[in-house]
Amino acid sequence: RKEVEQDPGPFNVPEGATVAFNCTYSNSASQSFFWYRQDCRKEPKLLMSVYSSGNEDGRFTAQLNRASQYISLLIRDSKLSDSATYLCVVSFRRSSASKIIFGSGTRLSIRP
Amino acid sequence: NAGVTQTPKFQVLKTGQSMTLQCAQDMNHEYMSWYRQDPGMGLRLIHYSVGAGITDQGEVPNGYNVSRSTTEDFPLRLLSAAPSQTSVYFCASSFELAGGPGEQFFGPGTRLTVL
């Protein structure tokens, strides 16, 4: 089982739609959670960190459910420019080793 | 701040050649890592380091060596290039927090082709 699992998509939705992605992680010791965005052939960039209480940044809302070990990202009123791959990221420290694990990504395509 | 820099941006090698991909950061980050990304695939961790003098293997370390003699630099060496190593290589860095690595800052990538 992968340590971080995401639905690869692609999600193809019309402009203005609301779309949600889920991500599950296997290590219950995970401490920090992030969503990254990656455009084609570019480096990943931080979209938002995910906090225990959930957090919102404009049209984007991230939620964390520690009991069920999943993270979600909700995009409201989607724009053409939201088309990208969204990466779920989990960070933890295990004994003396610390690690950050990237999911394989969910592809999102917004159509006019 | 320049952030995370990588050189070269593009490289073509012949099978069997060796080379070093350079990565440097000026943010005093403890954690640095190398990933490869094949077309249409996710990031795969090659090697990482939690501080100068400390390195560890990631998911796909075979064929690659790293060293971390300074906080700033984390070069990746390809020992004997193979066509299977054709990929885009990203270097990333972050602070090391109590619960593990924090927000990752990525370099622009090196696009490597092995013929």
PDB file of C-alpha atoms in Angstrom:
ATOM      1  CA  ARG A   1       0.000   0.000   0.000  1.00  0.00           C
ATOM      2  CA  LYS A   2       1.329   3.452  -0.865  1.00  0.00           C
ATOM      3  CA  GLU A   3       1.962   5.781   2.055  1.00  0.00           C
ATOM      4  CA  VAL A   4      -0.042   8.542   0.380  1.00  0.00           C
ATOM      5  CA  GLU A   5      -2.796   7.695  -2.093  1.00  0.00           C
ATOM      6  CA  GLN A   6      -4.704   9.964  -4.427  1.00  0.00           C
ATOM      7  CA  ASP A   7      -7.219   9.391  -7.181  1.00  0.00           C
ATOM      8  CA  PRO A   8      -5.156  10.126 -10.323  1.00  0.00           C
ATOM      9  CA  GLY A   9      -8.149  11.498 -12.222  1.00  0.00           C
ATOM     10  CA  PRO A  10      -8.341  13.187 -14.589  1.00  0.00           C
ATOM     11  CA  PHE A  11     -11.184  15.294 -13.322  1.00  0.00           C
ATOM     12  CA  ASN A  12     -12.715  17.219 -16.205  1.00  0.00           C
ATOM     13  CA  VAL A  13     -15.189  19.841 -14.984  1.00  0.00           C
ATOM     14  CA  PRO A  14     -16.787  22.991 -16.433  1.00  0.00           C
ATOM     15  CA  GLU A  15     -15.681  26.444 -15.410  1.00  0.00           C
ATOM     16  CA  GLY A  16     -17.531  27.585 -12.304  1.00  0.00           C
ATOM     17  CA  ALA A  17     -17.996  24.087 -10.918  1.00  0.00           C
ATOM     18  CA  THR A  18     -16.991  22.924  -7.466  1.00  0.00           C
ATOM     19  CA  VAL A  19     -14.554  20.036  -7.351  1.00  0.00           C
ATOM     20  CA  ALA A  20     -13.196  18.042  -4.415  1.00  0.00           C
ATOM     21  CA  PHE A  21     -10.176  15.787  -4.079  1.00  0.00           C
ATOM     22  CA  ASN A  22      -9.420  13.341  -1.313  1.00  0.00           C
ATOM     23  CA  CYS A  23      -6.125  11.880  -0.241  1.00  0.00           C
ATOM     24  CA  THR A  24      -5.457   9.119   2.278  1.00  0.00           C
ATOM     25  CA  TYR A  25      -2.270   8.498   4.231  1.00  0.00           C
ATOM     26  CA  SER A  26      -1.136   5.393   6.069  1.00  0.00           C
ATOM     27  CA  ASN A  27       1.208   6.698   8.771  1.00  0.00           C
ATOM     28  CA  SER A  28      -0.742   7.754  11.835  1.00  0.00           C
ATOM     29  CA  ALA A  29       2.350   9.605  13.129  1.00  0.00           C
ATOM     30  CA  SER A  30       2.086  12.125  10.285  1.00  0.00           C
ATOM     31  CA  GLN A  31       2.294  15.670  11.572  1.00  0.00           C
ATOM     32  CA  SER A  32       2.186  18.130   8.701  1.00  0.00           C
ATOM     33  CA  PHE A  33       0.006  18.135   5.619  1.00  0.00           C
ATOM     34  CA  PHE A  34       0.080  20.174   2.450  1.00  0.00           C
ATOM     35  CA  TRP A  35      -1.495  20.569  -0.959  1.00  0.00           C
ATOM     36  CA  TYR A  36       0.801  21.462  -3.837  1.00  0.00           C
ATOM     37  CA  ARG A  37      -0.004  22.433  -7.379  1.00  0.00           C
ATOM     38  CA  GLN A  38       2.100  21.392 -10.354  1.00  0.00           C
ATOM     39  CA  ASP A  39       1.721  22.813 -13.826  1.00  0.00           C
ATOM     40  CA  CYS A  40       2.917  20.812 -16.814  1.00  0.00           C
ATOM     41  CA  ARG A  41       6.710  20.408 -16.833  1.00  0.00           C
ATOM     42  CA  LYS A  42       7.132  22.885 -13.976  1.00  0.00           C
ATOM     43  CA  GLU A  43       8.204  22.476 -10.373  1.00  0.00           C
ATOM     44  CA  PRO A  44       5.527  21.859  -7.704  1.00  0.00           C
ATOM     45  CA  LYS A  45       4.489  24.903  -5.708  1.00  0.00           C
ATOM     46  CA  LEU A  46       2.747  25.108  -2.358  1.00  0.00           C
ATOM     47  CA  LEU A  47      -0.978  25.748  -2.665  1.00  0.00           C
ATOM     48  CA  MET A  48      -1.767  25.595   1.035  1.00  0.00           C
ATOM     49  CA  SER A  49      -0.852  23.936   4.284  1.00  0.00           C
ATOM     50  CA  VAL A  50      -3.585  21.888   5.965  1.00  0.00           C
ATOM     51  CA  TYR A  51      -4.346  22.531   9.601  1.00  0.00           C
ATOM     52  CA  SER A  52      -6.278  20.373  12.034  1.00  0.00           C
ATOM     53  CA  SER A  53      -9.144  22.829  12.238  1.00  0.00           C
ATOM     54  CA  GLY A  54      -9.386  23.118   8.464  1.00  0.00           C
ATOM     55  CA  ASN A  55      -8.449  26.244   6.578  1.00  0.00           C
ATOM     56  CA  GLU A  56      -9.614  28.329   3.697  1.00  0.00           C
ATOM     57  CA  ASP A  57      -7.767  30.507   1.207  1.00  0.00           C
ATOM     58  CA  GLY A  58     -10.110  32.263  -1.169  1.00  0.00           C
ATOM     59  CA  ARG A  59     -11.810  29.615  -3.302  1.00  0.00           C
ATOM     60  CA  PHE A  60      -9.766  26.801  -1.783  1.00  0.00           C
ATOM     61  CA  THR A  61     -10.662  24.891   1.391  1.00  0.00           C
ATOM     62  CA  ALA A  62      -8.535  22.168   2.956  1.00  0.00           C
ATOM     63  CA  GLN A  63      -9.699  19.732   5.611  1.00  0.00           C
ATOM     64  CA  LEU A  64      -7.853  17.168   7.703  1.00  0.00           C
ATOM     65  CA  ASN A  65      -9.476  14.120   9.300  1.00  0.00           C
ATOM     66  CA  ARG A  66      -6.886  12.481  11.547  1.00  0.00           C
ATOM     67  CA  ALA A  67      -9.222   9.719  12.744  1.00  0.00           C
ATOM     68  CA  SER A  68      -9.829   8.486   9.191  1.00  0.00           C
ATOM     69  CA  GLN A  69      -6.385   9.596   7.960  1.00  0.00           C
ATOM     70  CA  TYR A  70      -7.489  11.617   5.005  1.00  0.00           C
ATOM     71  CA  ILE A  71      -7.060  15.130   3.667  1.00  0.00           C
ATOM     72  CA  SER A  72      -9.369  16.903   1.287  1.00  0.00           C
ATOM     73  CA  LEU A  73      -9.166  19.898  -1.016  1.00  0.00           C
ATOM     74  CA  LEU A  74     -12.269  21.732  -2.237  1.00  0.00           C
ATOM     75  CA  ILE A  75     -12.090  24.208  -5.107  1.00  0.00           C
ATOM     76  CA  ARG A  76     -15.129  26.443  -5.549  1.00  0.00           C
ATOM     77  CA  ASP A  77     -16.039  28.477  -8.641  1.00  0.00           C
ATOM     78  CA  SER A  78     -13.259  26.814 -10.632  1.00  0.00           C
ATOM     79  CA  LYS A  79     -11.343  28.863 -13.194  1.00  0.00           C
ATOM     80  CA  LEU A  80      -9.572  27.781 -16.366  1.00  0.00           C
ATOM     81  CA  SER A  81      -6.310  28.655 -14.613  1.00  0.00           C
ATOM     82  CA  ASP A  82      -6.998  25.987 -11.960  1.00  0.00           C
ATOM     83  CA  SER A  83      -6.147  23.296 -14.535  1.00  0.00           C
ATOM     84  CA  ALA A  84      -3.104  21.539 -13.085  1.00  0.00           C
ATOM     85  CA  THR A  85      -2.053  18.489 -11.118  1.00  0.00           C
ATOM     86  CA  TYR A  86      -2.728  18.672  -7.376  1.00  0.00           C
ATOM     87  CA  LEU A  87      -0.343  16.842  -5.067  1.00  0.00           C
ATOM     88  CA  CYS A  88      -1.180  15.707  -1.554  1.00  0.00           C
ATOM     89  CA  VAL A  89       1.848  15.812   0.759  1.00  0.00           C
ATOM     90  CA  VAL A  90       2.396  14.328   4.201  1.00  0.00           C
ATOM     91  CA  SER A  91       5.326  14.925   6.525  1.00  0.00           C
ATOM     92  CA  PHE A  92       6.332  12.911   9.575  1.00  0.00           C
ATOM     93  CA  ARG A  93       9.164  11.937  11.839  1.00  0.00           C
ATOM     94  CA  ARG A  94       9.647   8.230  12.530  1.00  0.00           C
ATOM     95  CA  SER A  95      12.286   7.398  15.194  1.00  0.00           C
ATOM     96  CA  SER A  96      15.287   9.478  14.131  1.00  0.00           C
ATOM     97  CA  ALA A  97      14.227   9.645  10.476  1.00  0.00           C
ATOM     98  CA  SER A  98      12.085  12.398   9.092  1.00  0.00           C
ATOM     99  CA  LYS A  99      10.344  12.128   5.784  1.00  0.00           C
ATOM    100  CA  ILE A 100       8.033  13.949   3.451  1.00  0.00           C
ATOM    101  CA  ILE A 101       5.895  11.903   1.080  1.00  0.00           C
ATOM    102  CA  PHE A 102       4.240  13.201  -2.089  1.00  0.00           C
ATOM    103  CA  GLY A 103       1.145  11.577  -3.537  1.00  0.00           C
ATOM    104  CA  SER A 104       1.184  10.830  -7.255  1.00  0.00           C
ATOM    105  CA  GLY A 105      -1.201  13.688  -7.929  1.00  0.00           C
ATOM    106  CA  THR A 106      -4.713  14.273  -9.221  1.00  0.00           C
ATOM    107  CA  ARG A 107      -5.053  15.863 -12.637  1.00  0.00           C
ATOM    108  CA  LEU A 108      -7.695  18.563 -12.992  1.00  0.00           C
ATOM    109  CA  SER A 109      -8.833  19.991 -16.290  1.00  0.00           C
ATOM    110  CA  ILE A 110     -11.295  22.908 -16.357  1.00  0.00           C
ATOM    111  CA  ARG A 111     -13.223  23.324 -19.591  1.00  0.00           C
ATOM    112  CA  PRO A 112     -14.833  26.598 -20.783  1.00  0.00           C
TER     113      PRO A 112
ATOM    114  CA  ASN B   1      17.133  35.300  -1.890  1.00  0.00           C
ATOM    115  CA  ALA B   2      17.704  33.097  -4.926  1.00  0.00           C
ATOM    116  CA  GLY B   3      15.775  30.236  -3.277  1.00  0.00           C
ATOM    117  CA  VAL B   4      16.663  26.806  -4.690  1.00  0.00           C
ATOM    118  CA  THR B   5      18.842  26.811  -7.774  1.00  0.00           C
ATOM    119  CA  GLN B   6      19.653  23.878 -10.015  1.00  0.00           C
ATOM    120  CA  THR B   7      22.185  23.514 -12.782  1.00  0.00           C
ATOM    121  CA  PRO B   8      22.177  22.599 -15.575  1.00  0.00           C
ATOM    122  CA  LYS B   9      18.613  23.164 -16.837  1.00  0.00           C
ATOM    123  CA  PHE B  10      19.062  20.658 -19.665  1.00  0.00           C
ATOM    124  CA  GLN B  11      21.595  17.874 -20.215  1.00  0.00           C
ATOM    125  CA  VAL B  12      22.097  15.113 -22.771  1.00  0.00           C
ATOM    126  CA  LEU B  13      24.371  12.211 -21.846  1.00  0.00           C
ATOM    127  CA  LYS B  14      25.499   9.066 -23.539  1.00  0.00           C
ATOM    128  CA  THR B  15      25.030   5.720 -21.832  1.00  0.00           C
ATOM    129  CA  GLY B  16      27.843   5.104 -19.378  1.00  0.00           C
ATOM    130  CA  GLN B  17      28.796   8.735 -18.850  1.00  0.00           C
ATOM    131  CA  SER B  18      28.799  10.194 -15.369  1.00  0.00           C
ATOM    132  CA  MET B  19      27.779  13.660 -14.271  1.00  0.00           C
ATOM    133  CA  THR B  20      26.759  15.732 -11.286  1.00  0.00           C
ATOM    134  CA  LEU B  21      23.536  17.697 -11.006  1.00  0.00           C
ATOM    135  CA  GLN B  22      24.005  20.734  -8.803  1.00  0.00           C
ATOM    136  CA  CYS B  23      21.544  22.014  -6.229  1.00  0.00           C
ATOM    137  CA  ALA B  24      21.995  24.951  -3.885  1.00  0.00           C
ATOM    138  CA  GLN B  25      19.734  26.847  -1.490  1.00  0.00           C
ATOM    139  CA  ASP B  26      20.290  30.081   0.391  1.00  0.00           C
ATOM    140  CA  MET B  27      17.514  29.777   2.969  1.00  0.00           C
ATOM    141  CA  ASN B  28      19.545  27.886   5.599  1.00  0.00           C
ATOM    142  CA  HIS B  29      17.231  24.885   5.264  1.00  0.00           C
ATOM    143  CA  GLU B  30      18.261  21.688   7.036  1.00  0.00           C
ATOM    144  CA  TYR B  31      16.269  19.294   4.851  1.00  0.00           C
ATOM    145  CA  MET B  32      17.171  18.786   1.189  1.00  0.00           C
ATOM    146  CA  SER B  33      16.019  16.140  -1.232  1.00  0.00           C
ATOM    147  CA  TRP B  34      16.223  14.949  -4.816  1.00  0.00           C
ATOM    148  CA  TYR B  35      13.260  13.653  -6.829  1.00  0.00           C
ATOM    149  CA  ARG B  36      12.851  12.336 -10.309  1.00  0.00           C
ATOM    150  CA  GLN B  37       9.662  12.691 -12.313  1.00  0.00           C
ATOM    151  CA  ASP B  38       9.044  10.608 -15.403  1.00  0.00           C
ATOM    152  CA  PRO B  39       6.469  11.741 -17.994  1.00  0.00           C
ATOM    153  CA  GLY B  40       2.923  11.506 -16.658  1.00  0.00           C
ATOM    154  CA  MET B  41       4.145  10.153 -13.322  1.00  0.00           C
ATOM    155  CA  GLY B  42       4.476  11.418  -9.778  1.00  0.00           C
ATOM    156  CA  LEU B  43       7.605  12.460  -7.922  1.00  0.00           C
ATOM    157  CA  ARG B  44       9.874   9.678  -6.705  1.00  0.00           C
ATOM    158  CA  LEU B  45      12.348  10.364  -3.918  1.00  0.00           C
ATOM    159  CA  ILE B  46      15.956   9.468  -4.767  1.00  0.00           C
ATOM    160  CA  HIS B  47      17.974  10.654  -1.749  1.00  0.00           C
ATOM    161  CA  TYR B  48      17.486  13.118   1.053  1.00  0.00           C
ATOM    162  CA  SER B  49      19.444  14.829   3.787  1.00  0.00           C
ATOM    163  CA  VAL B  50      18.431  16.239   7.164  1.00  0.00           C
ATOM    164  CA  GLY B  51      21.616  18.238   7.610  1.00  0.00           C
ATOM    165  CA  ALA B  52      25.253  18.589   6.619  1.00  0.00           C
ATOM    166  CA  GLY B  53      27.010  15.232   6.772  1.00  0.00           C
ATOM    167  CA  ILE B  54      23.756  13.234   6.936  1.00  0.00           C
ATOM    168  CA  THR B  55      22.179  11.569   3.909  1.00  0.00           C
ATOM    169  CA  ASP B  56      19.743   8.723   3.425  1.00  0.00           C
ATOM    170  CA  GLN B  57      18.199   6.748   0.608  1.00  0.00           C
ATOM    171  CA  GLY B  58      14.765   7.354  -0.741  1.00  0.00           C
ATOM    172  CA  GLU B  59      12.539   5.208  -2.897  1.00  0.00           C
ATOM    173  CA  VAL B  60      14.776   4.903  -5.996  1.00  0.00           C
ATOM    174  CA  PRO B  61      18.439   5.404  -4.949  1.00  0.00           C
ATOM    175  CA  ASN B  62      20.158   2.906  -7.265  1.00  0.00           C
ATOM    176  CA  GLY B  63      22.539   4.520  -9.740  1.00  0.00           C
ATOM    177  CA  TYR B  64      22.779   7.783  -7.794  1.00  0.00           C
ATOM    178  CA  ASN B  65      25.070   9.127  -5.081  1.00  0.00           C
ATOM    179  CA  VAL B  66      24.750  12.217  -2.934  1.00  0.00           C
ATOM    180  CA  SER B  67      26.819  14.074  -0.381  1.00  0.00           C
ATOM    181  CA  ARG B  68      26.056  17.021   1.903  1.00  0.00           C
ATOM    182  CA  SER B  69      29.266  18.711   2.935  1.00  0.00           C
ATOM    183  CA  THR B  70      27.587  22.090   3.528  1.00  0.00           C
ATOM    184  CA  THR B  71      24.092  23.225   4.491  1.00  0.00           C
ATOM    185  CA  GLU B  72      23.713  25.018   1.162  1.00  0.00           C
ATOM    186  CA  ASP B  73      24.712  22.374  -1.398  1.00  0.00           C
ATOM    187  CA  PHE B  74      23.327  18.935  -2.198  1.00  0.00           C
ATOM    188  CA  PRO B  75      24.769  17.567  -5.464  1.00  0.00           C
ATOM    189  CA  LEU B  76      23.401  14.428  -7.116  1.00  0.00           C
ATOM    190  CA  ARG B  77      25.867  12.213  -8.974  1.00  0.00           C
ATOM    191  CA  LEU B  78      24.915   9.820 -11.720  1.00  0.00           C
ATOM    192  CA  LEU B  79      27.570   7.145 -11.654  1.00  0.00           C
ATOM    193  CA  SER B  80      27.051   5.516 -15.077  1.00  0.00           C
ATOM    194  CA  ALA B  81      24.094   6.975 -16.936  1.00  0.00           C
ATOM    195  CA  ALA B  82      21.474   4.634 -18.375  1.00  0.00           C
ATOM    196  CA  PRO B  83      18.499   5.415 -20.660  1.00  0.00           C
ATOM    197  CA  SER B  84      16.196   4.528 -17.737  1.00  0.00           C
ATOM    198  CA  GLN B  85      17.522   7.614 -15.954  1.00  0.00           C
ATOM    199  CA  THR B  86      16.022   9.908 -18.578  1.00  0.00           C
ATOM    200  CA  SER B  87      13.769  12.094 -16.472  1.00  0.00           C
ATOM    201  CA  VAL B  88      13.215  15.504 -14.936  1.00  0.00           C
ATOM    202  CA  TYR B  89      15.129  15.911 -11.689  1.00  0.00           C
ATOM    203  CA  PHE B  90      13.895  18.267  -8.981  1.00  0.00           C
ATOM    204  CA  CYS B  91      15.790  19.376  -5.913  1.00  0.00           C
ATOM    205  CA  ALA B  92      13.834  20.646  -2.904  1.00  0.00           C
ATOM    206  CA  SER B  93      14.619  22.078   0.511  1.00  0.00           C
ATOM    207  CA  SER B  94      12.789  22.946   3.713  1.00  0.00           C
ATOM    208  CA  PHE B  95      13.191  23.635   7.370  1.00  0.00           C
ATOM    209  CA  GLU B  96      13.159  20.578   9.594  1.00  0.00           C
ATOM    210  CA  LEU B  97      10.267  20.998  12.029  1.00  0.00           C
ATOM    211  CA  ALA B  98       9.489  19.025  15.180  1.00  0.00           C
ATOM    212  CA  GLY B  99       7.111  16.780  13.260  1.00  0.00           C
ATOM    213  CA  GLY B 100       9.189  16.388  10.121  1.00  0.00           C
ATOM    214  CA  PRO B 101      10.079  18.428   7.044  1.00  0.00           C
ATOM    215  CA  GLY B 102       8.082  21.602   6.484  1.00  0.00           C
ATOM    216  CA  GLU B 103       7.003  23.373   3.307  1.00  0.00           C
ATOM    217  CA  GLN B 104       9.143  22.212   0.401  1.00  0.00           C
ATOM    218  CA  PHE B 105      10.726  24.787  -1.903  1.00  0.00           C
ATOM    219  CA  PHE B 106      11.603  23.350  -5.297  1.00  0.00           C
ATOM    220  CA  GLY B 107      14.222  24.254  -7.836  1.00  0.00           C
ATOM    221  CA  PRO B 108      13.199  24.662 -11.497  1.00  0.00           C
ATOM    222  CA  GLY B 109      14.381  21.172 -12.431  1.00  0.00           C
ATOM    223  CA  THR B 110      17.009  19.588 -14.673  1.00  0.00           C
ATOM    224  CA  ARG B 111      15.770  17.835 -17.791  1.00  0.00           C
ATOM    225  CA  LEU B 112      18.107  14.911 -18.455  1.00  0.00           C
ATOM    226  CA  THR B 113      18.157  12.726 -21.538  1.00  0.00           C
ATOM    227  CA  VAL B 114      20.374   9.638 -21.713  1.00  0.00           C
ATOM    228  CA  LEU B 115      20.948   8.255 -25.182  1.00  0.00           C
TER     229      LEU B 115
END
